Coordinates of C-alpha atoms in Angstrom, one line a residue:
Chain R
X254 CA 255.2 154.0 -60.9
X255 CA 253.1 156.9 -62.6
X256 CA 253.0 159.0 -59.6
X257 CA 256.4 158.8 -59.2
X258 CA 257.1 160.2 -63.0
X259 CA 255.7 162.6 -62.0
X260 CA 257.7 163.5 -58.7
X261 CA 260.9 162.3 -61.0
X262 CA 260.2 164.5 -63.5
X263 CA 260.7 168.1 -61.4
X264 CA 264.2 168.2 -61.1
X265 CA 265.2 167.5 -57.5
X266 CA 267.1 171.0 -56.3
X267 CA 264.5 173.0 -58.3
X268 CA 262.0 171.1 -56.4
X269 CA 263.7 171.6 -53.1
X270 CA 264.5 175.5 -53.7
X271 CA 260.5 175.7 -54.9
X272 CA 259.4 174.0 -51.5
X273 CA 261.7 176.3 -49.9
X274 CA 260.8 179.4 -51.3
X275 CA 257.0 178.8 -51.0
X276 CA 257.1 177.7 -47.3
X277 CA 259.7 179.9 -46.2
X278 CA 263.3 179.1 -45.9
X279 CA 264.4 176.9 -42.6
X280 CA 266.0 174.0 -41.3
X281 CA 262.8 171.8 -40.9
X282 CA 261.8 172.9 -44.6
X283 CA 264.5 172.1 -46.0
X284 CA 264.8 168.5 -44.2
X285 CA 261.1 167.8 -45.7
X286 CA 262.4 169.2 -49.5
X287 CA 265.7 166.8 -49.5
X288 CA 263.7 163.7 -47.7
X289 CA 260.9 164.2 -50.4
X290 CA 263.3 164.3 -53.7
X291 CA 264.8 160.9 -52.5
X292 CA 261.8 159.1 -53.2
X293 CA 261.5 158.5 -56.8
X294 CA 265.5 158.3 -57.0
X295 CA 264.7 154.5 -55.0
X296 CA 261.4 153.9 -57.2
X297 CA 263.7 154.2 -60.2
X298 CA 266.7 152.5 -59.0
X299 CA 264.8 149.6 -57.6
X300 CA 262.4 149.7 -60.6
X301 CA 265.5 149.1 -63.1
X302 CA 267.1 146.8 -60.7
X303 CA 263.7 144.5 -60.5
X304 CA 263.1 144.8 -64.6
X305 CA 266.5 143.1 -65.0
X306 CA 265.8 140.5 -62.7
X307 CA 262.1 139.2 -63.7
X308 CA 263.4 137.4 -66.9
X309 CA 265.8 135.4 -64.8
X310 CA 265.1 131.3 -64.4
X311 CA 265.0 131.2 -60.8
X312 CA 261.8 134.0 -60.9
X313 CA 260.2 131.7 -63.5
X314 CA 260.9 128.3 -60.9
X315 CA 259.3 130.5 -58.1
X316 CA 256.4 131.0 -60.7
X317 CA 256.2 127.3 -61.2
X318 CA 256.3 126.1 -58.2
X319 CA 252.8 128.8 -57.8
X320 CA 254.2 131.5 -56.1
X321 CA 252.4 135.3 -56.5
X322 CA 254.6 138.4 -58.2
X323 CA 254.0 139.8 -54.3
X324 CA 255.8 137.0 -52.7
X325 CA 258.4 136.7 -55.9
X326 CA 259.6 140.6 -55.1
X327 CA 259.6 140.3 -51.4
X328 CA 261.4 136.5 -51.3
X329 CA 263.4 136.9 -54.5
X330 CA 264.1 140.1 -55.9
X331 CA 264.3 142.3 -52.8
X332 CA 267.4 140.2 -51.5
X333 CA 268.6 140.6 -55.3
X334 CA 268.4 144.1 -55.5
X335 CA 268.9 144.9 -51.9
X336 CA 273.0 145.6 -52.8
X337 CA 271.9 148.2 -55.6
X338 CA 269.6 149.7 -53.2
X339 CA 271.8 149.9 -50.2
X340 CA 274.8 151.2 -52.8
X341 CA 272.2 153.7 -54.0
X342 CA 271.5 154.7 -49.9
X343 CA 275.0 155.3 -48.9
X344 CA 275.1 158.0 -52.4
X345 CA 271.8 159.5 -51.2
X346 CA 273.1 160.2 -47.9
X347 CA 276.6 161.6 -49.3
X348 CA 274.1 163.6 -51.3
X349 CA 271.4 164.7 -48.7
X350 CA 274.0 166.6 -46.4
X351 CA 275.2 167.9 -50.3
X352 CA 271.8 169.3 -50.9
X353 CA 271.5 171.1 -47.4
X354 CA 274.9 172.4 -47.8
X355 CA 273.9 173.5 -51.2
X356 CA 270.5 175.1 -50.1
X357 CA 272.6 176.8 -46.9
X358 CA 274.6 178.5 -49.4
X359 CA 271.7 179.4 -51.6
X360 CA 270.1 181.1 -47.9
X361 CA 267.4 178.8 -48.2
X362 CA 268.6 176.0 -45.8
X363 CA 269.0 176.9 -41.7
X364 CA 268.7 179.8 -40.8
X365 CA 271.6 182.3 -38.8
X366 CA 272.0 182.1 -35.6
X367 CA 271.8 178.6 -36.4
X368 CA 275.6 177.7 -37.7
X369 CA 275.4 175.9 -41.4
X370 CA 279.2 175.0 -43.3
X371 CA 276.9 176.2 -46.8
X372 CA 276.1 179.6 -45.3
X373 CA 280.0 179.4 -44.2
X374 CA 281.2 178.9 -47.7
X375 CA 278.6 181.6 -48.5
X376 CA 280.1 184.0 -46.4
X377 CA 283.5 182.9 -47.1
X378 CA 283.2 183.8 -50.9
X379 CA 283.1 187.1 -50.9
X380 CA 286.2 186.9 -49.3
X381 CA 288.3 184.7 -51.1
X382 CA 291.0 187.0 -51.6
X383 CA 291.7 188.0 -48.0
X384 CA 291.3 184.8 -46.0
X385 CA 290.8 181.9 -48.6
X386 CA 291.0 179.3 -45.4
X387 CA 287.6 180.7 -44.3
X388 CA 286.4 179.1 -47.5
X389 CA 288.9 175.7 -47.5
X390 CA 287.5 174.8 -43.8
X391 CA 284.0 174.1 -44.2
X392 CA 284.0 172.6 -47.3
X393 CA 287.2 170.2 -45.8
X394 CA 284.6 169.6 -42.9
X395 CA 281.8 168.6 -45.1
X396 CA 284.2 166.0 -47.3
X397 CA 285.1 164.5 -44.0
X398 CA 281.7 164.0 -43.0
X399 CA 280.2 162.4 -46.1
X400 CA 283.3 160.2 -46.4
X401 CA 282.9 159.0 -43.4
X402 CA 279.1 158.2 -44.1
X403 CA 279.9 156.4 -47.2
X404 CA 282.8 154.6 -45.8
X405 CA 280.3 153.3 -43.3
X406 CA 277.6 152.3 -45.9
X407 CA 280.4 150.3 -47.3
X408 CA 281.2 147.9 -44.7
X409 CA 277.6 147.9 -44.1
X410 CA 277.3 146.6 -47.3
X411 CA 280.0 143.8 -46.9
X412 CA 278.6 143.1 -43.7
X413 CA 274.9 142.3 -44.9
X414 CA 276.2 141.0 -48.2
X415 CA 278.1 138.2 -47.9
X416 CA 277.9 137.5 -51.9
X417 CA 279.8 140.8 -52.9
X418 CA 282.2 140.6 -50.0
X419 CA 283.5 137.1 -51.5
X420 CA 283.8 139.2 -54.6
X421 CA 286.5 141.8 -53.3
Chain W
X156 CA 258.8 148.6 -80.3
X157 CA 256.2 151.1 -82.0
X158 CA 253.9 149.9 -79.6
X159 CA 256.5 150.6 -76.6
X160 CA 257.6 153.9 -77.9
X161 CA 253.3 155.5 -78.4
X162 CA 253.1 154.1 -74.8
X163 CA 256.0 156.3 -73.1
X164 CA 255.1 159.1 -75.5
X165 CA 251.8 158.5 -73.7
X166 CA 252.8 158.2 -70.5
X167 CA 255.0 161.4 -71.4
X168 CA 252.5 163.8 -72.1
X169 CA 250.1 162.6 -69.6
X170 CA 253.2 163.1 -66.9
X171 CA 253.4 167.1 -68.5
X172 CA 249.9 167.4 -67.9
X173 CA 249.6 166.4 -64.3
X174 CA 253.0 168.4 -64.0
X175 CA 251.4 171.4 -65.2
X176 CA 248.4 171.2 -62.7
X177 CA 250.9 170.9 -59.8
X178 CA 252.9 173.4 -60.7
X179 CA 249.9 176.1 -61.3
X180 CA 248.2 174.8 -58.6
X181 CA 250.9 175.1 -56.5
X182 CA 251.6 178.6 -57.2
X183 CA 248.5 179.2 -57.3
X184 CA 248.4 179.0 -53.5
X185 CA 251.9 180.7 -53.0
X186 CA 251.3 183.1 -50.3
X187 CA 251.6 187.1 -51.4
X188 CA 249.1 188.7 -54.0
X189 CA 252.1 188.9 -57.1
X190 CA 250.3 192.4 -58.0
X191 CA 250.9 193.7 -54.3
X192 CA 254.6 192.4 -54.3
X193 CA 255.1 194.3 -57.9
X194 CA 254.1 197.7 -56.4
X195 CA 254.6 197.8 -52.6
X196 CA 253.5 198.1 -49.6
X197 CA 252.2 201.7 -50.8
X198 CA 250.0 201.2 -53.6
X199 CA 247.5 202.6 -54.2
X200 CA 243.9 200.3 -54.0
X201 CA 243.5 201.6 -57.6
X202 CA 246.4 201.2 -59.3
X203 CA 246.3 197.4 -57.4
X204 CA 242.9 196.7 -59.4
X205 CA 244.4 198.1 -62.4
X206 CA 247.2 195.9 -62.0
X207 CA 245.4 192.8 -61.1
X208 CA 243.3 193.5 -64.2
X209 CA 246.1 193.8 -66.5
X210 CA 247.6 190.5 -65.1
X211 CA 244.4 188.8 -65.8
X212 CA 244.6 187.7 -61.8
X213 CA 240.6 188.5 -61.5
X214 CA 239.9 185.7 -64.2
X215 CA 238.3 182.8 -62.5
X216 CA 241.5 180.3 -61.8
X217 CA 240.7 177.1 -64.3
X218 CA 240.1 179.9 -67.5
X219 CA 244.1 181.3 -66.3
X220 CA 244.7 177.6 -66.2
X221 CA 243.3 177.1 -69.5
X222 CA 244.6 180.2 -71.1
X223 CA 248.4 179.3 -69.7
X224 CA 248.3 175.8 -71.6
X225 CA 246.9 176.6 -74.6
X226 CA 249.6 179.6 -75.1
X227 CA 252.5 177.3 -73.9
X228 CA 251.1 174.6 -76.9
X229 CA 251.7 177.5 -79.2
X230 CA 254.9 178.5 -77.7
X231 CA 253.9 181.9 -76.0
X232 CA 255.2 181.3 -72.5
X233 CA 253.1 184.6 -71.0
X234 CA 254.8 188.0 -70.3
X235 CA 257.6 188.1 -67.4
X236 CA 256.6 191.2 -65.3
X237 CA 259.4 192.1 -63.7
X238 CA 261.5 191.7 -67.1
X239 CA 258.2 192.8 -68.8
X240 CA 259.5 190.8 -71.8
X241 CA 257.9 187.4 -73.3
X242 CA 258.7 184.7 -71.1
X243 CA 260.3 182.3 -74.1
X244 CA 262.9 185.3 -75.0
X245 CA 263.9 185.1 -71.8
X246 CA 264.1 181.2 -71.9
X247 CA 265.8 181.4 -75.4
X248 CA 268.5 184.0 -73.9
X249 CA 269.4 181.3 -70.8
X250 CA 269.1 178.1 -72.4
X251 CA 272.2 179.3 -74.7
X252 CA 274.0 178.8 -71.4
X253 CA 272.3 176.3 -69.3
X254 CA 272.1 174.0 -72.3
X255 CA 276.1 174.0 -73.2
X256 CA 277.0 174.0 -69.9
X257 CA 275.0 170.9 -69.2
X258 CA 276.2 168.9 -72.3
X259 CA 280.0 169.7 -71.6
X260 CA 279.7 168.7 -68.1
X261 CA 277.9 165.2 -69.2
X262 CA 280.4 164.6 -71.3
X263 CA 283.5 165.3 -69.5
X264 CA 281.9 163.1 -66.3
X265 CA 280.9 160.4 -69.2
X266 CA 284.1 160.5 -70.8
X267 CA 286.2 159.6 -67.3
X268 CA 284.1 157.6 -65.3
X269 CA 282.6 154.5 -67.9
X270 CA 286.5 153.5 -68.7
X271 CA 287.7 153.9 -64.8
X272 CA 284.5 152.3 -64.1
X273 CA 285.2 149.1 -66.3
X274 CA 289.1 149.7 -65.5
X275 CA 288.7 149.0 -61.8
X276 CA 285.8 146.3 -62.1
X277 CA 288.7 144.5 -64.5
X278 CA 291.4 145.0 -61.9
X279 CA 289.4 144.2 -58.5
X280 CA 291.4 144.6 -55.8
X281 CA 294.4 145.5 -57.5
X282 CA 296.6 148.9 -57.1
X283 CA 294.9 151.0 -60.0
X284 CA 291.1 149.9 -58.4
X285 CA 291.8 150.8 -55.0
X286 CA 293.5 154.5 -56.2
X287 CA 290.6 155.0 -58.6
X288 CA 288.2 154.8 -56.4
X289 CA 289.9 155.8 -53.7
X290 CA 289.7 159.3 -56.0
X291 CA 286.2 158.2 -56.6
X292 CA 285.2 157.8 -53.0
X293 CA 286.5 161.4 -52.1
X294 CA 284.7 162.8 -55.8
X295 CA 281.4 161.4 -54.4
X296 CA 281.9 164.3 -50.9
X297 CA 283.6 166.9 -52.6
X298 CA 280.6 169.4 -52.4
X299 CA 280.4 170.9 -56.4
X300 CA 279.7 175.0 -55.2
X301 CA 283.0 174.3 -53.0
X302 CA 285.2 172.3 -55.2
X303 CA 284.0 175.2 -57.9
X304 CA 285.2 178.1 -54.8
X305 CA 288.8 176.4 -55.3
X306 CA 288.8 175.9 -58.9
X307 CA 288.3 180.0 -58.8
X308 CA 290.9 180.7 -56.4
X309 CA 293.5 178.7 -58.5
X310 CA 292.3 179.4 -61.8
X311 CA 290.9 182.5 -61.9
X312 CA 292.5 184.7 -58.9
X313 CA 296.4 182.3 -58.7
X314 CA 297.0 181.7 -62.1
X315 CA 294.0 183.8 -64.4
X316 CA 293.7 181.6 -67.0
X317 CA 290.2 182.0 -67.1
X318 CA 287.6 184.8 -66.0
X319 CA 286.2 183.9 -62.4
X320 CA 282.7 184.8 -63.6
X321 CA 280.2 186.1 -65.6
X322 CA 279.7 185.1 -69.7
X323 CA 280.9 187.2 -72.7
X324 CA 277.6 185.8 -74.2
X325 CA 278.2 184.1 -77.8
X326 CA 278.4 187.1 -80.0
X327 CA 282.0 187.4 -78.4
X328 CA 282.7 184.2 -80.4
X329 CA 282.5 181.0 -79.2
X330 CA 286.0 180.6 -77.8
X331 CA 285.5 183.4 -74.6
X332 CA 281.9 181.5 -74.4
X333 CA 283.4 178.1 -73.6
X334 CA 286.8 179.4 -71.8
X335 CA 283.9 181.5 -69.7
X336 CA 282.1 177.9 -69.2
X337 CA 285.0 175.7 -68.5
X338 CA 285.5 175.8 -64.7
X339 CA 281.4 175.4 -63.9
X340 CA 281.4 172.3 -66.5
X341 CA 284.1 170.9 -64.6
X342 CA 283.1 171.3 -61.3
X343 CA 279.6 169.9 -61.6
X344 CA 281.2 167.4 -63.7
X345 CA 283.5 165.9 -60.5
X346 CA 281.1 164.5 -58.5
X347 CA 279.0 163.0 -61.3
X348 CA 282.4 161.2 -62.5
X349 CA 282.8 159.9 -59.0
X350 CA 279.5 158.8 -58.9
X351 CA 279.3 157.1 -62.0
X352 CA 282.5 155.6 -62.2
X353 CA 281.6 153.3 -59.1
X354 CA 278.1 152.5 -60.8
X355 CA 279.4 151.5 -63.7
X356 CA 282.1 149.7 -61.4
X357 CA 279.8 147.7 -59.1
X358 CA 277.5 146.9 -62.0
X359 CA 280.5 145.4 -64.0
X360 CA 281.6 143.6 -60.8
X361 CA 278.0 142.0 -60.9
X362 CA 278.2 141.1 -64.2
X363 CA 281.4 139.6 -64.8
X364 CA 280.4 137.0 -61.9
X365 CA 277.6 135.5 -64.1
X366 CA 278.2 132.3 -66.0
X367 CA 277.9 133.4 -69.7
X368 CA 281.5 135.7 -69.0
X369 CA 282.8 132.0 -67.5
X370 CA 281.3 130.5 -70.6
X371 CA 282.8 133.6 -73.0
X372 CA 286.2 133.1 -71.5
X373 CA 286.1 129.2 -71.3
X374 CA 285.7 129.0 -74.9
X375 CA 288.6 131.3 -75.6
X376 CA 287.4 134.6 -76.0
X377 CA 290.2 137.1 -75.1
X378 CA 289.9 139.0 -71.9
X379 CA 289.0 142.5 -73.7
X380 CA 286.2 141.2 -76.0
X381 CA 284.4 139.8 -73.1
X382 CA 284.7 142.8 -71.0
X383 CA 283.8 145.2 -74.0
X384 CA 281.6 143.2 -76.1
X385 CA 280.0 141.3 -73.3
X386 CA 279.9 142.5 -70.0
X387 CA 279.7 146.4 -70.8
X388 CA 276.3 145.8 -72.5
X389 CA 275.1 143.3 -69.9
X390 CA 275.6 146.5 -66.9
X391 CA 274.8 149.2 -69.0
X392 CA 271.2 149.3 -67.4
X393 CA 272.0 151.2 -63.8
X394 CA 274.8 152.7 -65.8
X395 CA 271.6 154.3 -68.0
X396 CA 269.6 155.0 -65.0
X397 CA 272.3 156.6 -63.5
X398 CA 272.9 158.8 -66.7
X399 CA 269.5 159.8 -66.9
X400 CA 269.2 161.2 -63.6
X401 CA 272.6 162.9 -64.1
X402 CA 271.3 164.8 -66.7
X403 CA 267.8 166.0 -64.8
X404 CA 270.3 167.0 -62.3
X405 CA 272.6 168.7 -64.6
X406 CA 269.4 171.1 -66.0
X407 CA 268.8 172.2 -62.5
X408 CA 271.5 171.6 -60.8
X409 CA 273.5 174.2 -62.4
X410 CA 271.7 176.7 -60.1
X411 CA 273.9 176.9 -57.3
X412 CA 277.4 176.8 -59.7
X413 CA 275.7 179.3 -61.8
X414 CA 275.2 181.5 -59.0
X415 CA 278.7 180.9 -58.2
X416 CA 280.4 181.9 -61.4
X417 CA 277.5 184.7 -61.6
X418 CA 276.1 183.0 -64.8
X419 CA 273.0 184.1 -67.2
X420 CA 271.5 180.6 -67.0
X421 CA 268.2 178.9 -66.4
X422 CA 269.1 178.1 -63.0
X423 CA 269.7 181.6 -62.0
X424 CA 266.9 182.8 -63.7
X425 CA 264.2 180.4 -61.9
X426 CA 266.0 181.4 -59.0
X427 CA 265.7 185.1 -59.2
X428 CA 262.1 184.5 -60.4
X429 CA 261.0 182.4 -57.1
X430 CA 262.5 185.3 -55.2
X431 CA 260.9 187.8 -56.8
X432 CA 257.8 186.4 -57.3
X433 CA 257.7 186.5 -61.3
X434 CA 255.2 183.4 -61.2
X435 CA 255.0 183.1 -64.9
X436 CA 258.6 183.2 -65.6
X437 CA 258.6 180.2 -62.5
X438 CA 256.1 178.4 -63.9
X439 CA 257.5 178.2 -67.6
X440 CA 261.0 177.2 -66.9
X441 CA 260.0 174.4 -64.4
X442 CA 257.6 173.4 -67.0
X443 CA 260.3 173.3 -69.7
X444 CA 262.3 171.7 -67.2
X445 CA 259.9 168.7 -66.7
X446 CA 259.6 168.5 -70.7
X447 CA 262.7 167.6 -71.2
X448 CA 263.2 165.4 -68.4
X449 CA 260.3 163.4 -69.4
X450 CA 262.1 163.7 -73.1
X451 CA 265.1 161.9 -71.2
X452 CA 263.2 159.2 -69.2
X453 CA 262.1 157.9 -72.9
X454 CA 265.1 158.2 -74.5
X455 CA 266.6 155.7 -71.8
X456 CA 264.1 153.6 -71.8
X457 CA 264.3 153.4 -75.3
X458 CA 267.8 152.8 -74.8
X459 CA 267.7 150.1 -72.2
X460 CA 265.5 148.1 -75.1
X461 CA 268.4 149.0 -77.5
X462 CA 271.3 147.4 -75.2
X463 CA 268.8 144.4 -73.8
X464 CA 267.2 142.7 -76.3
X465 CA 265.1 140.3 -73.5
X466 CA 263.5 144.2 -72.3
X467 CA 262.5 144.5 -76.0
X468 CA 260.0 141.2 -75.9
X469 CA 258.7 141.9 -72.4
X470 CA 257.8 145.1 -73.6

């Protein structure tokens, strides 16, 4: 848990614009920036999951009955948490194609010729005035796309999870 | 709980002290000599040594180290050299901004998405849950810089109720501050809300199955204690956690909307910094950065002990 303080505690887009601007601006660097800030957003989540879970009975039976804290997480908190955690995936995937998009429009993300809908709406702002649709477009297409993303995550969710699909 | 709170204080300075060595370090081995970038390819070699010995770059690397710490502890943040002011007047000119900004949009984001969280969890699967987060399932993909593009078109260019940019600064008085900070607050407040509001609704959903609400409601208590009084405090845990990491982002995520709204803030000016290659100026924002992110990991942690009792004993 310490080590991931200490990757919590840089904000994530000033950690991703620093790994950016130190190993030079690009589609693969900005891949390894997003896919590196996501870590210690599932330490935490699973970490506050897990902490409200240990006081529970049925982790004090599975102590009983002389099962390790190893097994307890793997057998019984892991299947308990697993909803949070997928929840949690689904909004750090909408948020990883955020992040690029952001970074593209920052000129940090891929690079022209390669086509980017955060360059777009970089482009497109200057002019707004003239041709606001060159702005609407790209940011329509990126809604669409992370929608869809999440609305898949979702009946993931209620596939694997039969307990909160009872719930709905 | 003085025993929990000298332990995250603890754990809070240790995590700003490895923090510091990373980011030194780090920059340390940022291609580009910062002295050549300041004067150009044309320099001459002696003005570079002169330079180099005015920035103190020949100085072995763990005395700069040193030296940088010790003057942060005391509040001198070093000497910006392409602003060629003191780093913490430059700091104290953007957090005026950055530091507003943030807290408006936290509470805005706060103030809609905990009561259409609880709202929906309370009316699963009716009309008002499916609309809400309907809304919030769109919030969550609406990009902020973009949503914050068509905020400006209908605000400031359509309608010009407020200026599409730039800030009056505070002398102007406060109202032309705020009106100047209303559209960034609420467009990185959007997708937060969205965000939050199903957090705080799946974590209610998970609570309100447990047997104590049964129990709460099988003895009589009315409907809206158990879901205030009860329930709230029982999934206000990932609602914190949630929060906290809102707020990190908030601090740093205001760089792309403040260089959409052509703000003065921190954000901008650790981005024009990186570019440039103003090292010090990098390397004391990020650190005040990290400071008050650790400063908000311990205030919810303390606050998780506050709303859960059991979290108080096992700590």
């Amino acid at each position: 848990m310490r080590f991931n303080d200490v990757v919590f505690a840089f904000p994530a887009l000033l950690s991703a614009v620093m790994i950016t601007a130190i190993f030079g601006p690009g589609a693969i660097n900005a891949i390894i920036a997003i896919g590196i800030f996501n870590v210690p957003v599932f330490a935490r989540v699973a970490r506050a999951g897990a902490l409200s879970l240990w006081p529970r009975e049925y982790v004090l039976a599975a102590r009983a009955a002389g099962k390790g804290k190893a097994l307890i997480t793997i057998e019984h908190i892991l299947p308990n948490i697993a909803s949070i955690l997928l929840v949690q995936g689904t909004i750090q995937f909408a948020l990883g194609i955020l992040a690029e998009a952001g970074l593209s429009y920052l000129g940090l993300g891929a690079q022209p010729p390669m086509p980017s809908w955060g360059r777009m709406l970089f482009d497109a702002q200057t002019r707004m005035m003239v041709a606001p649709h060159l702005a609407i477009f790209p940011g329509l297409a990126i809604v669409i796309t992370v929608l869809g993303l999440n609305l898949l995550g979702d009946g993931l969710r209620d596939m694997l999870d039969p307990k909160l699909r009872r719930q709905r | 709980m003085t025993a929990f709170l000298a332990k995250r204080i603890g754990i809070g300075l240790l995590t700003l002290m490895v923090a510091s060595a990373v980011v030194f370090g780090v920059l340390e081995i940022l291609p580009g000599d910062p002295a050549q970038l300041m004067l150009g390819m044309n320099a001459t070699p002696e003005a570079l040594a002169n330079l180099r010995e005015q920035m103190g770059l020949n100085q072995p690397v763990l005395l700069r180290y040193f030296t940088w710490v010790g003057g942060m502890l005391v509040g001198d943040f070093g000497r910006s050299f392409t602003y060629s002011s003191p780093v913490i007047d430059l700091i104290a000119e953007r957090v005026v901004v950055s530091l507003p900004l943030a807290i408006i949009s936290l509470i805005l984001s706060t103030a809609i998405a905990i009561p259409v969280g609880i709202f929906s969890a309370a009316r699963r699967g009716k009309a008002a849950d499916t609309v809400s987060m309907g809304a919030a399932q769109i919030g969550v993909a609406i990009p902020n810089f973009w949503f914050a593009l068509l905020l400006i078109y209908v605000f400031a260019v359509w309608l010009r109720l407020v200026p599409s940019g730039g800030f009056p600064g505070w002398s102007a008085g406060i109202w032309p501050g705020i009106k100047a900070l209303l559209l960034p607050a609420v467009a990185l407040a959007l997708p937060q809300a969205a965000i939050l509001a199903r957090v705080t609704r799946s974590a209610m959903l998970e609570v309100l199955g447990e047997d104590y609400i049964r129990t709460a409601r099988a003895k009589g208590m009315p409907r809206r204690t158990v879901l205030w009084r009860h329930a709230l405090r029982n999934a206000m845990i990932p609602v914190l956690t949630i929060l906290g990491l809102q707020f990190a982002f908030l601090l740093a995520g205001t760089i792309i909307i403040e260089n959409v709204f052509y703000l003065p803030g921190l954000g901008r000016l650790v981005f024009q910094a990186i570019t440039q290659r103003d090292l010090i100026v990098v390397e004391g924002v990020v650190m005040l950065l990290v400071a008050s992110v650790v400063v908000v990991n311990i205030v919810v942690d303390i606050l998780y002990a506050v709303v859960d009792p059991r979290l108080r004993i096992a700590a």
